[in-house]
Coordinates of C-alpha atoms in Angstrom, one line a residue:
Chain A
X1 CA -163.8 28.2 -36.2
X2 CA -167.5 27.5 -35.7
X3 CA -168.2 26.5 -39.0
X4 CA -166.1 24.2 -40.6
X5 CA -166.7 22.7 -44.7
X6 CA -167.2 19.5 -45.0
X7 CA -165.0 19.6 -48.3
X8 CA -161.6 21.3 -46.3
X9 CA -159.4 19.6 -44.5
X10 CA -159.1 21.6 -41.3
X11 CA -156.4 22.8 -38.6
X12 CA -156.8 21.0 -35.3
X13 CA -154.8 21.9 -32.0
X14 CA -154.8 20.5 -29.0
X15 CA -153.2 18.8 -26.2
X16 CA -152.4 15.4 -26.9
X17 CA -150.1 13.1 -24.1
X18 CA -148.8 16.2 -22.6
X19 CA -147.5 17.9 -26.1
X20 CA -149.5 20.6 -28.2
X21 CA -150.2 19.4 -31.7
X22 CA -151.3 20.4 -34.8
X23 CA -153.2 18.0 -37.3
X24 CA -155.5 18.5 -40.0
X25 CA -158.7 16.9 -40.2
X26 CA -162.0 17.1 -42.3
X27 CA -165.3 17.3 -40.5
X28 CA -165.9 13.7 -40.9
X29 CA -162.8 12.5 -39.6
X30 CA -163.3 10.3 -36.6
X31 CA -161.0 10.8 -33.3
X32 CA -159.8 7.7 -33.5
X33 CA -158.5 8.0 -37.4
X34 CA -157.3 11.6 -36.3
X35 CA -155.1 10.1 -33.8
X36 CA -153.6 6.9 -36.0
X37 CA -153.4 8.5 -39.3
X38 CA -152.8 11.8 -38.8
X39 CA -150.5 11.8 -34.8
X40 CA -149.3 8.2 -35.4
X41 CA -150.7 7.2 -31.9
X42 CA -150.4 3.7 -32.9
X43 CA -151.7 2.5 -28.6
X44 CA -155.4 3.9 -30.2
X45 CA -156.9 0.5 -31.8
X46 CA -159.9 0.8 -33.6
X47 CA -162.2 -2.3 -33.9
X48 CA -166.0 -2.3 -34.3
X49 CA -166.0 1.7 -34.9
X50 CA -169.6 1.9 -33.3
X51 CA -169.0 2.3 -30.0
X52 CA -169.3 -1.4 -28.5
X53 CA -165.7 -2.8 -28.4
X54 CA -164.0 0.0 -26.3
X55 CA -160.3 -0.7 -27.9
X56 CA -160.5 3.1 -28.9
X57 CA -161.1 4.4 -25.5
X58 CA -158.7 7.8 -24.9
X59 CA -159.0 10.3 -22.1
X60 CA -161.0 13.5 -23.4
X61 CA -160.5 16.0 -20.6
X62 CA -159.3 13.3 -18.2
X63 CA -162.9 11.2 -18.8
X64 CA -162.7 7.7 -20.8
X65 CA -164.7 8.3 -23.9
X66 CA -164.6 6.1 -27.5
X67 CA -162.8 7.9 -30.1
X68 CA -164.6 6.4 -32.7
X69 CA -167.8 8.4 -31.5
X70 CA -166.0 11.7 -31.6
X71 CA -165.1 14.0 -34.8
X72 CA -161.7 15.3 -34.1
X73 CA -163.0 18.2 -34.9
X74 CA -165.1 18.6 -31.7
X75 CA -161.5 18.1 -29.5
X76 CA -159.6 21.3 -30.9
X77 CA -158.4 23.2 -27.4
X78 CA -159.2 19.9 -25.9
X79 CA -156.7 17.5 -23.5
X80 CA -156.6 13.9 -25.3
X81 CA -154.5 11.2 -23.3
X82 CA -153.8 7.7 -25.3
X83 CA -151.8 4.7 -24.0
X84 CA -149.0 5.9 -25.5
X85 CA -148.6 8.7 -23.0
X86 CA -148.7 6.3 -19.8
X87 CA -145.3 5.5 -19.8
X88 CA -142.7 8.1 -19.1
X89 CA -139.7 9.6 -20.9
X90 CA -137.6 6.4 -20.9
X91 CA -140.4 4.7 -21.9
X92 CA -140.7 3.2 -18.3
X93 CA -144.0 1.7 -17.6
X94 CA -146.5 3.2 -15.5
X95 CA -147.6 0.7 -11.9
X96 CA -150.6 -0.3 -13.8
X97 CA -148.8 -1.2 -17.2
X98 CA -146.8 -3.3 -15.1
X99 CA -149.6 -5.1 -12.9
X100 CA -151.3 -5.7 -16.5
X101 CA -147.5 -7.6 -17.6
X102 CA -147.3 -8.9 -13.8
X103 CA -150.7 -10.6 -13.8
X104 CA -151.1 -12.1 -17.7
X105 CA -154.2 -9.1 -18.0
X106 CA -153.4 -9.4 -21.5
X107 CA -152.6 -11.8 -24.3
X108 CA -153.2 -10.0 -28.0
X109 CA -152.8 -6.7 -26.4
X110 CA -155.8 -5.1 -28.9
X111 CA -158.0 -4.4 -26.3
X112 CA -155.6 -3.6 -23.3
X113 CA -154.8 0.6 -24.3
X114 CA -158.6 1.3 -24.4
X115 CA -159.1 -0.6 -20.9
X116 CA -155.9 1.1 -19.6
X117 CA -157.2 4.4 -20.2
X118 CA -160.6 3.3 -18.8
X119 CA -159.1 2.4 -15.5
X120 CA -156.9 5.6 -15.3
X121 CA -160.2 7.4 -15.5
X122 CA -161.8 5.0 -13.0
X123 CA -159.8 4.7 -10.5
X124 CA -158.7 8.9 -10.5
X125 CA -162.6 9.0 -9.5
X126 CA -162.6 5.2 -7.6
X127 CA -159.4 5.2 -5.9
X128 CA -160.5 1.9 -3.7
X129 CA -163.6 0.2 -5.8
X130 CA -165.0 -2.8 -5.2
X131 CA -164.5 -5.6 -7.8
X132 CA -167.9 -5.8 -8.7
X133 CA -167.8 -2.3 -9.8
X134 CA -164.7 -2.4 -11.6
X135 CA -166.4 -5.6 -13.3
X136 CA -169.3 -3.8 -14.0
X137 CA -166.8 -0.7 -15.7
X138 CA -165.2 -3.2 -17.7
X139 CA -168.2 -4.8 -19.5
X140 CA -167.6 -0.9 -21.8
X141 CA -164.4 -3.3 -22.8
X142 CA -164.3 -6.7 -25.1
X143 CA -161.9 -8.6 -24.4
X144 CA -161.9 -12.0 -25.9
X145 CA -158.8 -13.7 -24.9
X146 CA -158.0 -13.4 -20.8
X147 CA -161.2 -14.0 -19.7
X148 CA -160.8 -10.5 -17.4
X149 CA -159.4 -12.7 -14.3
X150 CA -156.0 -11.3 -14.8
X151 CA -156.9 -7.6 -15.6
X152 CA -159.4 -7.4 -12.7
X153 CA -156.5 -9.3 -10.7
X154 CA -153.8 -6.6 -12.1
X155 CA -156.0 -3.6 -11.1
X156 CA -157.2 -5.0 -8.0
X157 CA -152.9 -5.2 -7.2
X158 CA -152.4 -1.6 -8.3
X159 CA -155.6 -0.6 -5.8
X160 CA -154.0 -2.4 -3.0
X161 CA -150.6 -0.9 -3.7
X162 CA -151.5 2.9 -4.3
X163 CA -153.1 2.6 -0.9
X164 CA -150.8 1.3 0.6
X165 CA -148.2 3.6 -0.7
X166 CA -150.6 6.5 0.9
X167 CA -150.6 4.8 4.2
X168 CA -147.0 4.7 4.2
X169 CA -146.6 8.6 3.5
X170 CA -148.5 9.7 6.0
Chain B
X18 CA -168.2 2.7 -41.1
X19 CA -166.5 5.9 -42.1
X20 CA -169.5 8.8 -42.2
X21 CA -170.4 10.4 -45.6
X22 CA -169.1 14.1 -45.7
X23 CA -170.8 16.8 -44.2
X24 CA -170.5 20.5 -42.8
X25 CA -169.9 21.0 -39.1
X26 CA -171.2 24.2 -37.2
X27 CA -169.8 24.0 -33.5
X28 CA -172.9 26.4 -32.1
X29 CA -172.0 28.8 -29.4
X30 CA -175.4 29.8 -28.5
X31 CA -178.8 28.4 -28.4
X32 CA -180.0 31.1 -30.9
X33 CA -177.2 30.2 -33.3
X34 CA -177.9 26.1 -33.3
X35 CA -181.8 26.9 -33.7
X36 CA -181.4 29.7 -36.6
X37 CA -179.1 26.6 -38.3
X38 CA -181.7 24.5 -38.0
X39 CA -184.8 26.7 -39.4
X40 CA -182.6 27.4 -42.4
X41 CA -181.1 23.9 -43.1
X42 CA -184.6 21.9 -41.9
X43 CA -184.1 18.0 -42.5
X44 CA -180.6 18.4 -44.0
X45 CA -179.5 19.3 -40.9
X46 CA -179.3 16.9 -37.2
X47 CA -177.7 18.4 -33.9
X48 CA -175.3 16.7 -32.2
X49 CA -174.9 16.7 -28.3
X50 CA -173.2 13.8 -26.8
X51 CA -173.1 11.5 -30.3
X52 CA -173.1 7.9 -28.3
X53 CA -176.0 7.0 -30.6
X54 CA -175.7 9.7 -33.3
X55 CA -172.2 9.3 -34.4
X56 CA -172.8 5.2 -34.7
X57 CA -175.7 5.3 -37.0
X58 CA -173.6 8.5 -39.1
X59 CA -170.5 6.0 -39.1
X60 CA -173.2 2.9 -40.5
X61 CA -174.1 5.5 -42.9
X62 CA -177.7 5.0 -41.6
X63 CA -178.2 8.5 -41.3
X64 CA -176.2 10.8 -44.2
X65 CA -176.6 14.9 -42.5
X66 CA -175.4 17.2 -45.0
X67 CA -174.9 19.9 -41.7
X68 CA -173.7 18.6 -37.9
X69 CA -174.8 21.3 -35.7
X70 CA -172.7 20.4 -32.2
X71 CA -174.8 21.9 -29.1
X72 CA -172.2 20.2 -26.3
X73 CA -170.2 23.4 -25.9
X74 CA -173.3 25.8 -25.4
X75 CA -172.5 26.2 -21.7
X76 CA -176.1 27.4 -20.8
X77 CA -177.8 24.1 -21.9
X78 CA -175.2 22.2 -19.3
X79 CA -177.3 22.4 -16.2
X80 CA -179.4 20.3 -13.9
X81 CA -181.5 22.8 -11.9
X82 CA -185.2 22.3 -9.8
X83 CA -188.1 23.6 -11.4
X84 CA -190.9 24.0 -9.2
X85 CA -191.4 19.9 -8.5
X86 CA -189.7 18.9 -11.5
X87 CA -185.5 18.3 -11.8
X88 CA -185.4 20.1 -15.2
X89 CA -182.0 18.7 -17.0
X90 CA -180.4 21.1 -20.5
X91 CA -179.5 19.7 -23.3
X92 CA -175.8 19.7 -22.7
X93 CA -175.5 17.7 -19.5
X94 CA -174.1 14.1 -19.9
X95 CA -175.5 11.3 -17.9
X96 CA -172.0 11.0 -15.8
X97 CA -172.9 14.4 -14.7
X98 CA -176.6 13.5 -13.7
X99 CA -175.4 10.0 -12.1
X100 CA -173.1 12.0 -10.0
X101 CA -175.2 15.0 -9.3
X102 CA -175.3 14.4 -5.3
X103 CA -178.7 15.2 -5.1
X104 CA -179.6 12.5 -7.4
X105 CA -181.0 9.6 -5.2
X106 CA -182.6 11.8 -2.5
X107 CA -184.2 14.1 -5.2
X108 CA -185.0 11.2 -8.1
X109 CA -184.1 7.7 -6.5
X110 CA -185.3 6.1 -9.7
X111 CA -182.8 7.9 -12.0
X112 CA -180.4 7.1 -9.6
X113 CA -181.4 3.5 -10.0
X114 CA -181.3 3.0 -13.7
X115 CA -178.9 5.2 -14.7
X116 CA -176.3 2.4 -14.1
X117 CA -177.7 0.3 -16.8
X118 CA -177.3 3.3 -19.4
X119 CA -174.4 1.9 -21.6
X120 CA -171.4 2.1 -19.7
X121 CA -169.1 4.9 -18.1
X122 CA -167.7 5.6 -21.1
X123 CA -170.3 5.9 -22.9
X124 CA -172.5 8.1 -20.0
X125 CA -169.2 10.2 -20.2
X126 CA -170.2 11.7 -23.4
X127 CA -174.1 10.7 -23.6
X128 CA -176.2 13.1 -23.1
X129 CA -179.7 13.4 -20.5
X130 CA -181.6 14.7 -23.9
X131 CA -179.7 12.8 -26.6
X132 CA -181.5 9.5 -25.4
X133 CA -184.9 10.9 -25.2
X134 CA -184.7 12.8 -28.3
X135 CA -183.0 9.5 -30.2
X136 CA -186.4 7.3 -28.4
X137 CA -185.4 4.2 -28.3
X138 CA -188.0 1.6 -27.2
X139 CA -185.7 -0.5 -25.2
X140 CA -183.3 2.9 -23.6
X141 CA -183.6 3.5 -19.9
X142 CA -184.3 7.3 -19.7
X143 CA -187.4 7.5 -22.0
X144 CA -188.9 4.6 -19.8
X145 CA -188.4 6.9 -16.7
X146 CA -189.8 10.3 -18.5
X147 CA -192.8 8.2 -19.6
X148 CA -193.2 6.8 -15.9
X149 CA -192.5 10.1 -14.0
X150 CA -194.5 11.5 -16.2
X151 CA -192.1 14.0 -17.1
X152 CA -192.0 16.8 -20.1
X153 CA -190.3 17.3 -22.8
X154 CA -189.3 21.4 -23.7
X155 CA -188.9 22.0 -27.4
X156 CA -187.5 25.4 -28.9
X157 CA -187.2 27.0 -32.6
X158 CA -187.3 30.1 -33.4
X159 CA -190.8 30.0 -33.5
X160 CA -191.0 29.7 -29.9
X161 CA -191.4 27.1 -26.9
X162 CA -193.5 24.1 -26.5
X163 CA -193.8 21.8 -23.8
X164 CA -194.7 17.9 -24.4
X165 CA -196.0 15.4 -22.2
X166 CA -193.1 12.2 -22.7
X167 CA -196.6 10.4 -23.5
X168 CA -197.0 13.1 -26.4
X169 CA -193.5 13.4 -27.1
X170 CA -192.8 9.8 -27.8
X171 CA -194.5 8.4 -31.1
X172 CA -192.9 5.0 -32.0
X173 CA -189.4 3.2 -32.3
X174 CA -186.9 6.3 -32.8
X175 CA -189.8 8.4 -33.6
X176 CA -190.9 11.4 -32.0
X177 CA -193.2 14.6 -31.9
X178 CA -190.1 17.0 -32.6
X179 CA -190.4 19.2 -35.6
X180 CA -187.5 19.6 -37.9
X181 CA -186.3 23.1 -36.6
X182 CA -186.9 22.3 -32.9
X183 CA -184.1 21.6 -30.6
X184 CA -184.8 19.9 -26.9
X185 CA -183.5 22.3 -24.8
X186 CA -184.0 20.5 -21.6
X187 CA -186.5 17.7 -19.8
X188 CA -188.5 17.9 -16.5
X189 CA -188.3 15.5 -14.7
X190 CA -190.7 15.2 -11.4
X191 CA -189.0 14.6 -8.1
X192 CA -190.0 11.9 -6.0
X193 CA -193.3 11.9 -3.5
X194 CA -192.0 11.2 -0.2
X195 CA -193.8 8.5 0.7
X196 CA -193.6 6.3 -2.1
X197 CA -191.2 4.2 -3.4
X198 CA -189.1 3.7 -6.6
X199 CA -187.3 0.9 -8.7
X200 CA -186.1 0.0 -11.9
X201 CA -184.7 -3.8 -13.2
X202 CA -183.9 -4.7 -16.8
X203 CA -182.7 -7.7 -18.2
X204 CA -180.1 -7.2 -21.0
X205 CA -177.9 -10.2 -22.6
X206 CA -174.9 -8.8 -21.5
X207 CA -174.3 -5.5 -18.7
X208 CA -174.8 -2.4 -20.9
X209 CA -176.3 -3.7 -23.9
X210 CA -180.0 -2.8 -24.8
X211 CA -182.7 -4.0 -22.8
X212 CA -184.8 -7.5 -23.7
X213 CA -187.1 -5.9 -21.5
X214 CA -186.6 -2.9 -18.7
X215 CA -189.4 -1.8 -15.5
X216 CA -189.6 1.2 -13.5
X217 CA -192.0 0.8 -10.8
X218 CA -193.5 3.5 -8.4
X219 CA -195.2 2.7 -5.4
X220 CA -197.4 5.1 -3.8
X221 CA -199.6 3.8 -0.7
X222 CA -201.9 1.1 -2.6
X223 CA -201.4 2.8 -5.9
X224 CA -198.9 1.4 -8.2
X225 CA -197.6 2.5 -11.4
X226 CA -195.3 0.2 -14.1
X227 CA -193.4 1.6 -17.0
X228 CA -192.1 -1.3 -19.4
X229 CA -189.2 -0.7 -22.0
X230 CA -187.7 -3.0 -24.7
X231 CA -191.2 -4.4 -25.6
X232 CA -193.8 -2.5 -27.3
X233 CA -192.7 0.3 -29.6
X234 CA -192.3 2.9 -26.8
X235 CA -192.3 2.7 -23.0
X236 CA -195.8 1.8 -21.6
X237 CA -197.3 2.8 -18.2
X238 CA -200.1 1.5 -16.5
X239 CA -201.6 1.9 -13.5
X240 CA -203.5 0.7 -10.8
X241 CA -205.4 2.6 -7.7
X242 CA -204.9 -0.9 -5.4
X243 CA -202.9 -4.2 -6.3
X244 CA -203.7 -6.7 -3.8
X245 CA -201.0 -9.4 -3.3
X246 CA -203.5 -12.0 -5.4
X247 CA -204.3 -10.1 -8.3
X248 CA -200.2 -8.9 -9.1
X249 CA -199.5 -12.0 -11.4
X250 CA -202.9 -12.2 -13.2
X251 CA -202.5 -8.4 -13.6
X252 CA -199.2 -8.9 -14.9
X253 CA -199.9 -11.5 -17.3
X254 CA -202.8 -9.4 -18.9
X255 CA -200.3 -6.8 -19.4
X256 CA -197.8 -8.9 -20.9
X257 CA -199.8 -9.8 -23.5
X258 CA -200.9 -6.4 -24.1
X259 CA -198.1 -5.3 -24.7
X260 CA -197.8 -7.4 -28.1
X261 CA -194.2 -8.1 -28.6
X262 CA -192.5 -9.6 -31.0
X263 CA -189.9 -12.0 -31.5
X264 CA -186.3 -10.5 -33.1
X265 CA -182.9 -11.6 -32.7
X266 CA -182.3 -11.1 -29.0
X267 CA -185.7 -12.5 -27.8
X268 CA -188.7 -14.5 -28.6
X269 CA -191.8 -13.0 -27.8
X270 CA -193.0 -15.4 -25.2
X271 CA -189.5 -14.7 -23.4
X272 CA -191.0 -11.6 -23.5
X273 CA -193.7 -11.9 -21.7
X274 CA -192.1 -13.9 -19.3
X275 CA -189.4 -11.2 -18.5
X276 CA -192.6 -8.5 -17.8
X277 CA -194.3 -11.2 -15.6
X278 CA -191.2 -11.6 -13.4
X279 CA -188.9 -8.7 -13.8
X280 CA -192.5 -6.7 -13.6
X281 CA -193.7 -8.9 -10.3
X282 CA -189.8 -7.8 -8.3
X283 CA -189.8 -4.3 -9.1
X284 CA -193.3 -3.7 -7.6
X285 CA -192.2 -5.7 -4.5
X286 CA -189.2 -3.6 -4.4
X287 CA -190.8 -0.5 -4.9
X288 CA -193.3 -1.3 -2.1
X289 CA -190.6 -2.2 0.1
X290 CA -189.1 1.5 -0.3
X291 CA -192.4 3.5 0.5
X292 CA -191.9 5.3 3.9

């Protein structure tokens, strides 16, 4: 489907938390709106829309990237990961879901999916960084209530812990 | 900030995004990585009737030499170029303001192109084409040109590109072995645009400054010898030269300031990197 008229609302698939889905989307429809409106991913916030605020942030191929600068129809074929697809079957927490509850790295909660999914993508390619370069990662996130002491203390915990988990194994 | 309505050709070859181009002229913009693009289409500050998306040509994706020059396709993202291992041996100045560029999740999608083509006087990789001295490689289907970055770049977000011309890649020139590189900006917060931005080359006595985020378009000026006494004078000549103005981020005496010292550190730096 190279070209695609702006006037029809269009088939989409792709691979979205681990399921393939089908959703319909006009050329102008953002990412973001394709994933609330039209999947029901409620864990994708949208906020300032322009890039800035990160809240939108999804995995696109397993790379952090704002959904509000993507048409959903540019994904189609594509892997998307959202928040909601962190926790598993019984809806147990991931180890960094629980560092976030652990440390108080969140208090209205509309920022923390976007930086979740930042951090997945981080620390897959940063498996021990530094905490001035996860600070330096996070300024793609506003958050205006915590401050970012408890979610750099809540990743900094799940760093700690992963490696040590390795060390154990081997 | 929901776009106006428009057509959407997903290109699969550089022929088929520069045919769309010669027949749809200014109706039609391409897209590449969006991270500036699909902001000013969601403010409605640009209204395309025709989206002609070149990130999935897979020969634009590249980052390849080119005689003395690191030539870069239209495709790549700046994640790609900032991890490119070659980078900082090859380019150490790339290497050195890429970092600033946004964030990571921006450079994820952004491409190397998109920010030279979208020219904005205060963005990090138009300041180092214009200081490298790099080039600029246009294509339509009238053919190839290639563009100095001093010819390429006209003014804020303006540029020498023709409607039907895509930029199929920049050239950027690898760095002399003997001299030495650095780039500093000063934003109000990590990420944001520059107040002001330099990139600095130091080659035995000669020394080269690019400044960003002050005039209309990165300016680079030069001098054969800058003797320890003559750097702040030199400095505060250019500052004024430059002629910027005050807006909402910074008054144009803070300006000046930010050249004089941000300007007076990278040149130190850059001196202290020539081998």
């Amino acid at each position: 489907m190279p070209f695609l008229n702006k006037n029809t609302r269009h088939s989409i698939t792709l691979f979205l938390d681990g399921r393939k889905v089908t959703g319909l989307a006009e050329p102008r429809l953002l990412l973001s709106d394709f994933l609330r409106q039209e999947q029901f991913i409620n864990a994708v916030h949208v906020a300032c829309e322009h890039g800035v605020c990160g809240a939108c942030t999804v995995l696109l191929d397993g790379k952090a990237v704002r959904s509000c600068l993507i048409f959903a129809v540019q994904v189609a074929g594509r892997r998307i990961d959202t928040a909601a697809g962190l926790a598993d079957e019984n809806g147990e927490l991931n180890d960094l879901q629980r560092a976030f509850r652990r440390h108080h790295a969140l208090q209205c909660g509309y920022c923390t999916p976007g930086i979740l999914m930042s951090v997945t993508d981080f620390l897959a390619r940063n498996p021990q960084p530094t905490e001035g370069a996860l600070r330096e990662m996070l300024s793609g996130h506003l958050c205006r209530c915590t401050g970012y002491t408890g979610i750099v203390r809540a990743v900094l915990d799940v760093v700690a812990k992963r490696v040590s988990s390795r060390s154990s194994c081997t | 900030m929901k776009p106006k309505a428009f057509d959407y050709l997903r290109a699969e070859s550089i022929d088929e995004a520069l045919a769309a181009l010669a027949e749809h002229g200014t109706r039609a913009l391409l897209l590449a990585g969006g991270q500036s693009l699909v902001a000013m289409v969601n403010f409605r500050l640009l209204e395309p009737a025709l989206l002609v998306d070149i990130s999935s040509i897979n020969s634009l994706r590249y980052i390849r030499m080119a005689g003395n020059s690191l030539e870069i396709g239209a495709a790549t993202t700046q994640a790609e170029l900032l991890a490119w291992p070659e980078l900082e041996s090859r380019q150490p100045l790339l290497a050195k303001a890429l970092p600033f560029l946004g964030h990571m999740q921006t450079r994820n999608r952004g491409t190397v192109c998109g920010s030279i083509a979208h020219a904005d006087p205060s963005s990090e990789l138009p300041l180092c084409l214009a200081t490298l001295g790099g080039e600029v490689i246009l294509r339509s289907i009238r053919g190839e040109r290639v563009l100095s970055a001093a010819d390429f770049q006209t003014g804020m977000l303006a540029t020498a590109r023709h409607q039907d011309e895509m930029i199929a890649a920049v050239r950027l020139p690898v760095a002399q072995p003997t001299a030495g590189y650095h780039f500093d900006e000063m934003a109000i917060r990590r990420g944001d645009f520059a107040v002001a931005s330099v990139a600095a080359v130091a080659s035995g006595e000669a020394v080269r400054l690019g400044i960003g985020g002050v005039a209309d378009r990165p300016m680079v000026y030069d001098w054969s010898e800058l003797e320890e006494n003559i750097i702040d004078p030199a400095l505060n000549a250019l500052a004024w030269d430059l002629h910027g103005q005050d807006d909402l981020h910074a008054s144009a005496r803070y300006r000046r300031e930010l050249v004089r010292r941000l300007g007076r550190r990278a040149i130190k730096e850059a001196r202290s990197c020539r081998s």
